[in-house]
Short mmCIF file of C-alpha atoms in Angstrom, two decimals:
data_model
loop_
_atom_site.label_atom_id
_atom_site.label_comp_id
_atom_site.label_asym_id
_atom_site.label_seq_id
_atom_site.Cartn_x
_atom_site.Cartn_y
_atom_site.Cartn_z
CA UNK Y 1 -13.05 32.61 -1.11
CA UNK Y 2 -10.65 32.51 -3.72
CA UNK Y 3 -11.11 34.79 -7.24
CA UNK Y 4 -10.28 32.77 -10.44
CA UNK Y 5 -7.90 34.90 -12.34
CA UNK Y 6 -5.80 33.61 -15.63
CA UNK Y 7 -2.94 35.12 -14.88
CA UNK Y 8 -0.94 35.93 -11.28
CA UNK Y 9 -1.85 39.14 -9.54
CA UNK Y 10 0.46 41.91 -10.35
CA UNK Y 11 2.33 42.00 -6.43
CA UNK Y 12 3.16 38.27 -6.36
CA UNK Y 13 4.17 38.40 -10.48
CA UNK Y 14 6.69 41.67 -9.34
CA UNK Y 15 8.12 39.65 -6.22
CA UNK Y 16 8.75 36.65 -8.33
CA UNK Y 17 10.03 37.88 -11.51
CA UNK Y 18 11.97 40.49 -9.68
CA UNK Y 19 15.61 38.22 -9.70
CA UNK Y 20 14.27 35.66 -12.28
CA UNK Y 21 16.63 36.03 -14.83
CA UNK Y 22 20.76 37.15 -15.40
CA UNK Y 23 21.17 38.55 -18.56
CA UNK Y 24 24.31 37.23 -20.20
CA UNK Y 25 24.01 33.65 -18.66
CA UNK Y 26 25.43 30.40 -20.29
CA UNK Y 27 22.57 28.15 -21.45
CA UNK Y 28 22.54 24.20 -22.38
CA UNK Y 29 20.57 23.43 -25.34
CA UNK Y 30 19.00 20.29 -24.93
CA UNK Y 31 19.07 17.52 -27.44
CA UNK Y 32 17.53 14.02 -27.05
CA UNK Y 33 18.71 12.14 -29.59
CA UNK Y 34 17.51 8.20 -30.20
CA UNK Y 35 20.40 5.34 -30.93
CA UNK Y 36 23.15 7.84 -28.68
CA UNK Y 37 25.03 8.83 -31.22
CA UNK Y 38 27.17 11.72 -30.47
CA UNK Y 39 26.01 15.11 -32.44
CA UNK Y 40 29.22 17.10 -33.45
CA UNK Y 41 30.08 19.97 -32.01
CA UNK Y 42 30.43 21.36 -35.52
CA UNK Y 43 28.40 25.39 -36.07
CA UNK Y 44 27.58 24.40 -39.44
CA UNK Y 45 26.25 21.07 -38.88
CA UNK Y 46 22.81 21.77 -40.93
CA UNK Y 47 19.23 22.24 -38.81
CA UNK Y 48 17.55 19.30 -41.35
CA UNK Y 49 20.48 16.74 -39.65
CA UNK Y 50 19.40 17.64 -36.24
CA UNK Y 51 15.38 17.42 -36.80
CA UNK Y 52 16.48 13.78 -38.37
CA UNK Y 53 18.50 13.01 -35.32
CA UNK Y 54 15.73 14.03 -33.21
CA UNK Y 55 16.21 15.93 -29.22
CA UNK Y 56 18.68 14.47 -26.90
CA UNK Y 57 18.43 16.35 -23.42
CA UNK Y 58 20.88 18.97 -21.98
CA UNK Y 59 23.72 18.71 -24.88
CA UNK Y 60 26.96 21.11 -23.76
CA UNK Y 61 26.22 23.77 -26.50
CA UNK Y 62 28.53 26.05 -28.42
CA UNK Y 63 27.73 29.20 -26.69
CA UNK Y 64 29.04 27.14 -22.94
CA UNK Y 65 32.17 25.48 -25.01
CA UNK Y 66 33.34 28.88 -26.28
CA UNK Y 67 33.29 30.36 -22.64
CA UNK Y 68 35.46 27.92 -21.56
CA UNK Y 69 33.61 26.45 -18.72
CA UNK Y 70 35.35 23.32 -17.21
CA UNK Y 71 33.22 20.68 -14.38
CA UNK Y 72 35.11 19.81 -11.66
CA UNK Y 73 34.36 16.80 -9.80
CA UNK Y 74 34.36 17.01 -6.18
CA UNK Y 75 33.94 14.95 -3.24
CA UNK Y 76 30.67 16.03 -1.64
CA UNK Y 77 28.81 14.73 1.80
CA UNK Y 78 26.17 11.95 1.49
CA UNK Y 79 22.50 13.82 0.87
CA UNK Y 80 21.60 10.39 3.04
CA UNK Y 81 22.60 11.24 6.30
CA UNK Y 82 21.75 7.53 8.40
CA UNK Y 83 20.51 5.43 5.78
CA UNK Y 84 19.76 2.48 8.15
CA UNK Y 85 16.90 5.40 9.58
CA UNK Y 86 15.16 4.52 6.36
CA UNK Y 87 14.09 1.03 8.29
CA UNK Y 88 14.55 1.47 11.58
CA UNK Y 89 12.73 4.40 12.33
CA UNK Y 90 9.28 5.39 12.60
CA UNK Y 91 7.04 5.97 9.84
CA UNK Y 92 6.69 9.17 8.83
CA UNK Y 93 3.38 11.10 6.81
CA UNK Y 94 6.00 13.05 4.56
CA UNK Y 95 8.42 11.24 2.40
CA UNK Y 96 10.60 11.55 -0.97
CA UNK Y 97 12.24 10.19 -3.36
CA UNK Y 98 15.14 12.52 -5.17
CA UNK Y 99 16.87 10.92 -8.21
CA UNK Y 100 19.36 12.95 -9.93
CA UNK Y 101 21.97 11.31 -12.99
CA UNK Y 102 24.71 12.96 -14.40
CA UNK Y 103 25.97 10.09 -16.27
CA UNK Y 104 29.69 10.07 -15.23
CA UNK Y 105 30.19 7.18 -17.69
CA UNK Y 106 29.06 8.72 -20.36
CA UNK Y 107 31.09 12.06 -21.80
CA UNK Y 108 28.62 12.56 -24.88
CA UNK Y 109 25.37 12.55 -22.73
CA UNK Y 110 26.88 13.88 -19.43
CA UNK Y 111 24.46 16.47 -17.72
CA UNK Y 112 25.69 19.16 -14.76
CA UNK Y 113 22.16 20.44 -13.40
CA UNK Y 114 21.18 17.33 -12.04
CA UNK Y 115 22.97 17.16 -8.87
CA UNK Y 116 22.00 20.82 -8.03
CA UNK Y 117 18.69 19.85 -8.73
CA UNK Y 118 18.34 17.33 -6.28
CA UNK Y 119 20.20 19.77 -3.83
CA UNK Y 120 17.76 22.49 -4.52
CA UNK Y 121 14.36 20.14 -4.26
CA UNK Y 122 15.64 18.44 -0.98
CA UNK Y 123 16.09 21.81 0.68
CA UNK Y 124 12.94 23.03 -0.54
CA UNK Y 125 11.18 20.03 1.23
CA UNK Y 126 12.88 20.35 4.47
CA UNK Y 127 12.60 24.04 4.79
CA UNK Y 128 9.26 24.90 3.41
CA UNK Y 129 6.98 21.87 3.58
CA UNK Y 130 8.83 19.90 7.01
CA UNK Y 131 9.87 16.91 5.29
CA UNK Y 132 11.96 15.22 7.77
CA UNK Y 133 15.56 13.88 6.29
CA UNK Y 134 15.91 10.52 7.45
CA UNK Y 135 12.62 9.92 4.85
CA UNK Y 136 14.15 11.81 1.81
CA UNK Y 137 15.85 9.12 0.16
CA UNK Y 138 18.35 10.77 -2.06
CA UNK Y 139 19.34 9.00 -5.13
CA UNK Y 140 22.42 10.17 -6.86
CA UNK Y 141 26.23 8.85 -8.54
CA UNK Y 142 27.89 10.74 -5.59
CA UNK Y 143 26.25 8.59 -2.84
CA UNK Y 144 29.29 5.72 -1.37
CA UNK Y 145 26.39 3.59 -0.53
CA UNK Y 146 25.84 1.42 -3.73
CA UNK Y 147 21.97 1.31 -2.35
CA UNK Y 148 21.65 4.53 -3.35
CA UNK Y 149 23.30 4.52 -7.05
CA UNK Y 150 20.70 5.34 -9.47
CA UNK Y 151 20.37 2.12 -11.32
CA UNK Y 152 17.07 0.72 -12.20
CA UNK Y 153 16.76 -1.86 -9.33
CA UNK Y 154 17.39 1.21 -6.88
CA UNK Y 155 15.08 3.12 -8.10
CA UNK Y 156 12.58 1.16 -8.48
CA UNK Y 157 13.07 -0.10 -5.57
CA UNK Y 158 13.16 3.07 -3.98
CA UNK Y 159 9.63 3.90 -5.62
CA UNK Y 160 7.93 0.52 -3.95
CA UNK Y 161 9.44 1.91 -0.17
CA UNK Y 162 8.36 5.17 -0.88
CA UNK Y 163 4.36 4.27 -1.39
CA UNK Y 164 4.51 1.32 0.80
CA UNK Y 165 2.57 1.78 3.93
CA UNK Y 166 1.14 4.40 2.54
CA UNK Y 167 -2.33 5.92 5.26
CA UNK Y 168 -4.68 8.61 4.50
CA UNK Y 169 -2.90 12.19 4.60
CA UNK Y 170 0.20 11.04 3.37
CA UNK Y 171 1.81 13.21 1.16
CA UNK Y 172 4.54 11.94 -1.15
CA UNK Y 173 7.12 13.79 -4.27
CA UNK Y 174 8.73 11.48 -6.36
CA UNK Y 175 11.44 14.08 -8.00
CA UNK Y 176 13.59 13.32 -10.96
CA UNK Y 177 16.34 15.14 -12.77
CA UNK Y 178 18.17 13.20 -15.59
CA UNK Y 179 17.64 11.79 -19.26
CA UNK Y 180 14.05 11.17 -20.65
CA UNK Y 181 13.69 9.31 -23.63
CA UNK Y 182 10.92 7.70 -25.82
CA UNK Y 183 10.11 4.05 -27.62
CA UNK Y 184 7.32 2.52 -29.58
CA UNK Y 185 4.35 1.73 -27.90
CA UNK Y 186 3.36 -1.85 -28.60
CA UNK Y 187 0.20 -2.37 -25.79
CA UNK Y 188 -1.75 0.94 -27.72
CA UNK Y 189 -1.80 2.86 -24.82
CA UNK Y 190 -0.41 5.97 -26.29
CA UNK Y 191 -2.61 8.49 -28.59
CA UNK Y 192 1.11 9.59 -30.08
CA UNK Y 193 2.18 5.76 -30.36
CA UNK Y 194 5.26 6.48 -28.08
CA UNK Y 195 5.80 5.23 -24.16
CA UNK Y 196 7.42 8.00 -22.22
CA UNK Y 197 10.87 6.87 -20.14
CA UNK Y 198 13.42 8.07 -18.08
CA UNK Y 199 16.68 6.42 -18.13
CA UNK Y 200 18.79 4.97 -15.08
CA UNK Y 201 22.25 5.00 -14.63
CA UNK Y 202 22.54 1.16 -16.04
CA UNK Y 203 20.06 2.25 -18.74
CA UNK Y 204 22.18 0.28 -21.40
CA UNK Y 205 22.35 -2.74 -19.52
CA UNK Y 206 19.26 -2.94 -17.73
CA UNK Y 207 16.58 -1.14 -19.69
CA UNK Y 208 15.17 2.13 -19.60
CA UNK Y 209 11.73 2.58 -16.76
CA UNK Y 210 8.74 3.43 -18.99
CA UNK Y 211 5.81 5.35 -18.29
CA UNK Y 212 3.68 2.28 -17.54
CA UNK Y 213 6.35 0.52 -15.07
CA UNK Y 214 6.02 4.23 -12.97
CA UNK Y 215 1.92 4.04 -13.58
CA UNK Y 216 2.37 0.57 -11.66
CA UNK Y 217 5.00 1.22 -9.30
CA UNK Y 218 3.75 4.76 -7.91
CA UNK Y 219 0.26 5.79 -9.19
CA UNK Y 220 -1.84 2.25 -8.58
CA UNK Y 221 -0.65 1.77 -5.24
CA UNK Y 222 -2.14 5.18 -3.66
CA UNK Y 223 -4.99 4.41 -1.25
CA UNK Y 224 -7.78 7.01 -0.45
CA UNK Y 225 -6.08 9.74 1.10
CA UNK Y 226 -2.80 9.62 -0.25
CA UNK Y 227 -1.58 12.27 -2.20
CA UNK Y 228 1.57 11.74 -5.00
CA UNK Y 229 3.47 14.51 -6.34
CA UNK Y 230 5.98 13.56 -9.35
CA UNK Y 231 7.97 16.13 -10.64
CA UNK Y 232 10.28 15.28 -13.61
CA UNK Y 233 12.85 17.50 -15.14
CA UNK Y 234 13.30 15.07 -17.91
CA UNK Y 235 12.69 15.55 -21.92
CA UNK Y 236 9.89 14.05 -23.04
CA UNK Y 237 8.50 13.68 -19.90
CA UNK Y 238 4.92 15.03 -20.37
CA UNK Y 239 3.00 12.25 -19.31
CA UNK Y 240 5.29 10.30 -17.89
CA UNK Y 241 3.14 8.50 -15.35
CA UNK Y 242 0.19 8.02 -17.83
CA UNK Y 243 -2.55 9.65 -15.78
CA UNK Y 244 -5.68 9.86 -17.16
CA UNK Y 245 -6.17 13.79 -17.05
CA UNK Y 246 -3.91 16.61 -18.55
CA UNK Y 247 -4.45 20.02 -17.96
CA UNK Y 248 -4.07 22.74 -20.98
CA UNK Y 249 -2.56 25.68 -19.62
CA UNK Y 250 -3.18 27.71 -22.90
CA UNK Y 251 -6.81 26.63 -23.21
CA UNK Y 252 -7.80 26.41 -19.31
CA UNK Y 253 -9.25 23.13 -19.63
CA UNK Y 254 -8.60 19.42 -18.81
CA UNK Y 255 -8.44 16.95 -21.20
CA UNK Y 256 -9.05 13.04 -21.24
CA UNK Y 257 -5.45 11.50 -21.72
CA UNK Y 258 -6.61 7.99 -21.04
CA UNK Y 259 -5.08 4.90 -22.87
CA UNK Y 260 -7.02 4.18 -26.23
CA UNK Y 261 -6.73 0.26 -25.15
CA UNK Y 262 -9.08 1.31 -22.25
CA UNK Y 263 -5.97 -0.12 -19.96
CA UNK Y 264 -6.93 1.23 -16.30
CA UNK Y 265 -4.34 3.90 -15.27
CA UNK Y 266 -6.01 5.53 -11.97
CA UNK Y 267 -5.23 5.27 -8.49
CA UNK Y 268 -6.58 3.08 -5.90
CA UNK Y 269 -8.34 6.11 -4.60
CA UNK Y 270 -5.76 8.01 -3.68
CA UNK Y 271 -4.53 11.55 -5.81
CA UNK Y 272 -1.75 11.21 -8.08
CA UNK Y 273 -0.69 14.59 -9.48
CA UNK Y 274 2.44 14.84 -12.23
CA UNK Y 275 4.20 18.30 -13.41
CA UNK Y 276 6.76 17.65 -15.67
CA UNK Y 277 9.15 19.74 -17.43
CA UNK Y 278 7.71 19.61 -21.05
CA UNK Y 279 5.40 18.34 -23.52
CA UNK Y 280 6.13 14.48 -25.01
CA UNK Y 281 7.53 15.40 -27.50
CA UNK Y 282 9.90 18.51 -26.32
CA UNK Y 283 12.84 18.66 -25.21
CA UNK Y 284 14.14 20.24 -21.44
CA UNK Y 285 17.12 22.47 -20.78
CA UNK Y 286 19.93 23.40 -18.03
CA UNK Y 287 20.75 26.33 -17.29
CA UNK Y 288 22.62 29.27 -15.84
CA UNK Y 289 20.10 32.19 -16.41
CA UNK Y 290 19.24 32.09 -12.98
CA UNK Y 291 22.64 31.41 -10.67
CA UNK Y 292 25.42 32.83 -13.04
CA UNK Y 293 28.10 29.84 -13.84
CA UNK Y 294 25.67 27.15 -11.81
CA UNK Y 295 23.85 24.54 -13.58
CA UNK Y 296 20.32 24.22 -12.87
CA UNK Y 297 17.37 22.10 -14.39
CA UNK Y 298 14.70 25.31 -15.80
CA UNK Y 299 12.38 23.75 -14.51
CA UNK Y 300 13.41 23.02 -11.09
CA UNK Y 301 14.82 25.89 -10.34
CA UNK Y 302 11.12 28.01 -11.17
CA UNK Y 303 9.33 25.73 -9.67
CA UNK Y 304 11.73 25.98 -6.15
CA UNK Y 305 12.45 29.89 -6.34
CA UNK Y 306 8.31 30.46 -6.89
CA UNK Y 307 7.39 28.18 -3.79
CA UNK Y 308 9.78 29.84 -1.53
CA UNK Y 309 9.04 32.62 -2.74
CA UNK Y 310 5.03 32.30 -2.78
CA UNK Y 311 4.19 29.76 -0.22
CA UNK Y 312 0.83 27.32 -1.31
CA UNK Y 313 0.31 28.87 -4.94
CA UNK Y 314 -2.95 27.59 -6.86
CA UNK Y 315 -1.61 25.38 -9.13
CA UNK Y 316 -2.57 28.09 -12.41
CA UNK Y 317 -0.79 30.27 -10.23
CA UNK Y 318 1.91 28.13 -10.41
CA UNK Y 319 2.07 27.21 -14.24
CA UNK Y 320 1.43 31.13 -15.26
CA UNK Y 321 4.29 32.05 -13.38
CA UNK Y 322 6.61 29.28 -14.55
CA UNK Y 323 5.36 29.93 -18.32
CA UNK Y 324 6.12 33.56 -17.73
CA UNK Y 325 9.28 33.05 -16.16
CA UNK Y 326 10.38 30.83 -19.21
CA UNK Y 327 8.88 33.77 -22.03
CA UNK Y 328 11.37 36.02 -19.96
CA UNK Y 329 14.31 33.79 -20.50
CA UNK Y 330 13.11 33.67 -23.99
CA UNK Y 331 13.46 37.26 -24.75
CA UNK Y 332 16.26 37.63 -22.76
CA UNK Y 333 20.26 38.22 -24.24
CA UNK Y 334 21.51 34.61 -23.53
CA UNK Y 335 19.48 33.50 -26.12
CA UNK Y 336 19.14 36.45 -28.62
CA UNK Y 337 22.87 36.84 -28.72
CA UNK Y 338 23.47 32.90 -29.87
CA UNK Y 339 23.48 31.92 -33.48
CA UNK Y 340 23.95 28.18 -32.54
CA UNK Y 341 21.30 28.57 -30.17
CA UNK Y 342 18.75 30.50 -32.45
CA UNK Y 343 19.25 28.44 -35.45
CA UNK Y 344 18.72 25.11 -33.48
CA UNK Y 345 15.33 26.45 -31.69
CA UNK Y 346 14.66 28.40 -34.65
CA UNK Y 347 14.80 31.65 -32.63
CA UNK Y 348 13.16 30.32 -29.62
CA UNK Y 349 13.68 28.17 -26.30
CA UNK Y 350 11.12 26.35 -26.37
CA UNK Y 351 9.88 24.02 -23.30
CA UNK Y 352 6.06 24.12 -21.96
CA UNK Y 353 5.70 22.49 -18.55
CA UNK Y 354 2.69 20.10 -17.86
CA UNK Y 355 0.60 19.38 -15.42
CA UNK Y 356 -1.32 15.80 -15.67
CA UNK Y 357 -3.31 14.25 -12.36
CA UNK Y 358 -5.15 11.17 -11.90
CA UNK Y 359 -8.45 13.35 -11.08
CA UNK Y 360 -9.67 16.45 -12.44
CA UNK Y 361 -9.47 19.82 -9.88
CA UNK Y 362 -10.43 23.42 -10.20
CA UNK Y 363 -7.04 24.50 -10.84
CA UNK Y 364 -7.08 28.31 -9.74
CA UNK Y 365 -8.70 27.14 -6.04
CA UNK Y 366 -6.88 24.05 -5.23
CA UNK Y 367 -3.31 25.14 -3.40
CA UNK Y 368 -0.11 23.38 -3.85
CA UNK Y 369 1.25 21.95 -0.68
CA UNK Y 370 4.02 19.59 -1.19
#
């Protein structure tokens, strides 16, 4: 028997937010901007231009630029270590799909958590849930193997291989760490009027994958038994797989998020279960608060330290401690210390994780297990 509580007990809350945060830590302000125009790098430029230019995620801020940091590109090992495996051997009851972009191509809209992201989220699997390697398919630009690019045909395609064959007690993450952007919803599917996206490598060329191409490719497909973890470090990313249930941490209740065109957006039976890094219409940040001078996705990096840390959380375990974990970064010197930074959040970082699902659950019994 498990006690419903609203907040983390006070032992695992100590050994979690022990080594949460470094005081004095760069931080990326993020910025997701429609049309990709570049936003100067100019102090003064006014906080009524930026609301009209809207978010555009993970821009370099001042605060970073005056420190001097420099990216270096190096030459790193494939995170695919037999990629014929993927085919040729046997099925297996765990499998991922890791996509992080960094944009190489692209100075302006570069971003330098990603890779660590993916880094961080495949070693989580591996080591604390048993996900065997050959079936974490690993989709970044440092990969020599142009299946494994992150354009839109490879990750889509990656997507269809990851829930095909899929049997009762699978469990699957889908995990991405890049740009997340948002368009007009024409098909009224959207209370806000806005599809969610996230945005491939090719994104220019080839389109951007929308919330209801990943409702189609990842969420329909799940049999009875079958259990779907996304987790998407993106802006705008809030309901980014259009599931029919959202959960409201601050209120402790779920709420119907179902299409007003009555368009179906549930599983074939199976459980489809989304946390993404903010609300649909906020924006997501990199950091450095936690590993001084390493980039890191917020939200990946909470979510990884508190499930190695706390092994098969509830899942309002989980959310309390990543919405304390973010307060603390809030209050913390890397922020207060900013005047770029405090003018363009208006004193405050601010990014609420969500959790969405295709099924309501009691969220303070039901354990994450990956």
């Amino acid at each position: 028997m498990h006690m419903r509580r609203s907040t983390p007990c006070s032992r695992c809350r100590q050994r979690f937010m022990a080594k949460s945060v470094t005081k004095g830590a760069d931080v990326e302000c993020p910025s997701c901007k429609p049309n990709y125009l570049p936003i100067p790098a100019d102090e003064q430029y006014s906080s009524s231009q930026q609301q009209h230019y809207g978010l555009r995620s993970r821009m370099r801020c001042f605060y970073s630029q005056v420190r001097g940091k420099v990216h270096q590109n190096t030459v790193t090992p494939s995170l695919n270590p037999d990629p014929s495996a993927f085919n040729s051997m046997k099925r297996s009851s765990k499998r991922a799909v890791l996509c992080g972009i960094t944009y190489n191509n692209w100075k302006q809209y570069r971003l330098k958590g990603t890779i660590n992201d993916v880094r961080n989220m495949r070693d989580l699997l591996i080591n604390n849930f048993g996900y065997p390697g050959h079936f974490i398919r690993v989709l970044t630009e440092e990969e020599a193997d142009p299946r494994f690019i992150p354009t839109r045909k490879n990750i889509e395609d990656s997507l269809s291989w990851l829930v095909s064959d899929s049997r009762q007690g699978d469990s699957l993450v889908f995990f991405y760490s890049g740009h997340g952007l948002r368009q007009p919803d024409f098909n009224n599917d959207e209370d806000d009027g806005f599809d969610e996206t996230i945005c491939p490598v090719d994104f220019q060329e080839a389109g951007m994958i929308v919330d209801n191409d990943l409702n189609t490719l990842i969420v329909r497909p799940l049999t009875p038994g079958v259990t779907l973890h996304a987790i998407v470090d993106a802006c705008h990313s809030g309901t980014i797989l259009d599931l029919p249930k959202v959960y409201m941490s601050e209120e402790k209740n779920w709420v119907n998020s179902s299409p007003p065109s009555g368009a179906e957006k549930r599983t074939s039976g199976g459980l489809a279960i989304s946390i993404s890094a903010c609300l649909d219409h906020q924006a997501a940040a990199d950091t450095s608060a936690f590993t001084a001078g390493k980039m890191n996705g917020a939200l990946t990096y909470i979510l990884a330290e508190i499930l190695k840390k706390l092994p098969g959380p509830t899942y309002g375990d989980l959310f309390d401690l990543i919405n304390e974990t973010l307060n603390n970064v809030n209050q913390s010197s890397c922020l207060a210390n900013t005047r770029f930074l405090r003018r363009l959040f208006n004193s405050n970082f601010s990014q609420t994780p969500l959790l969405s699902s295709s099924a309501e659950f009691d969220v303070y019994k039901k354990h994450l297990f990956l």
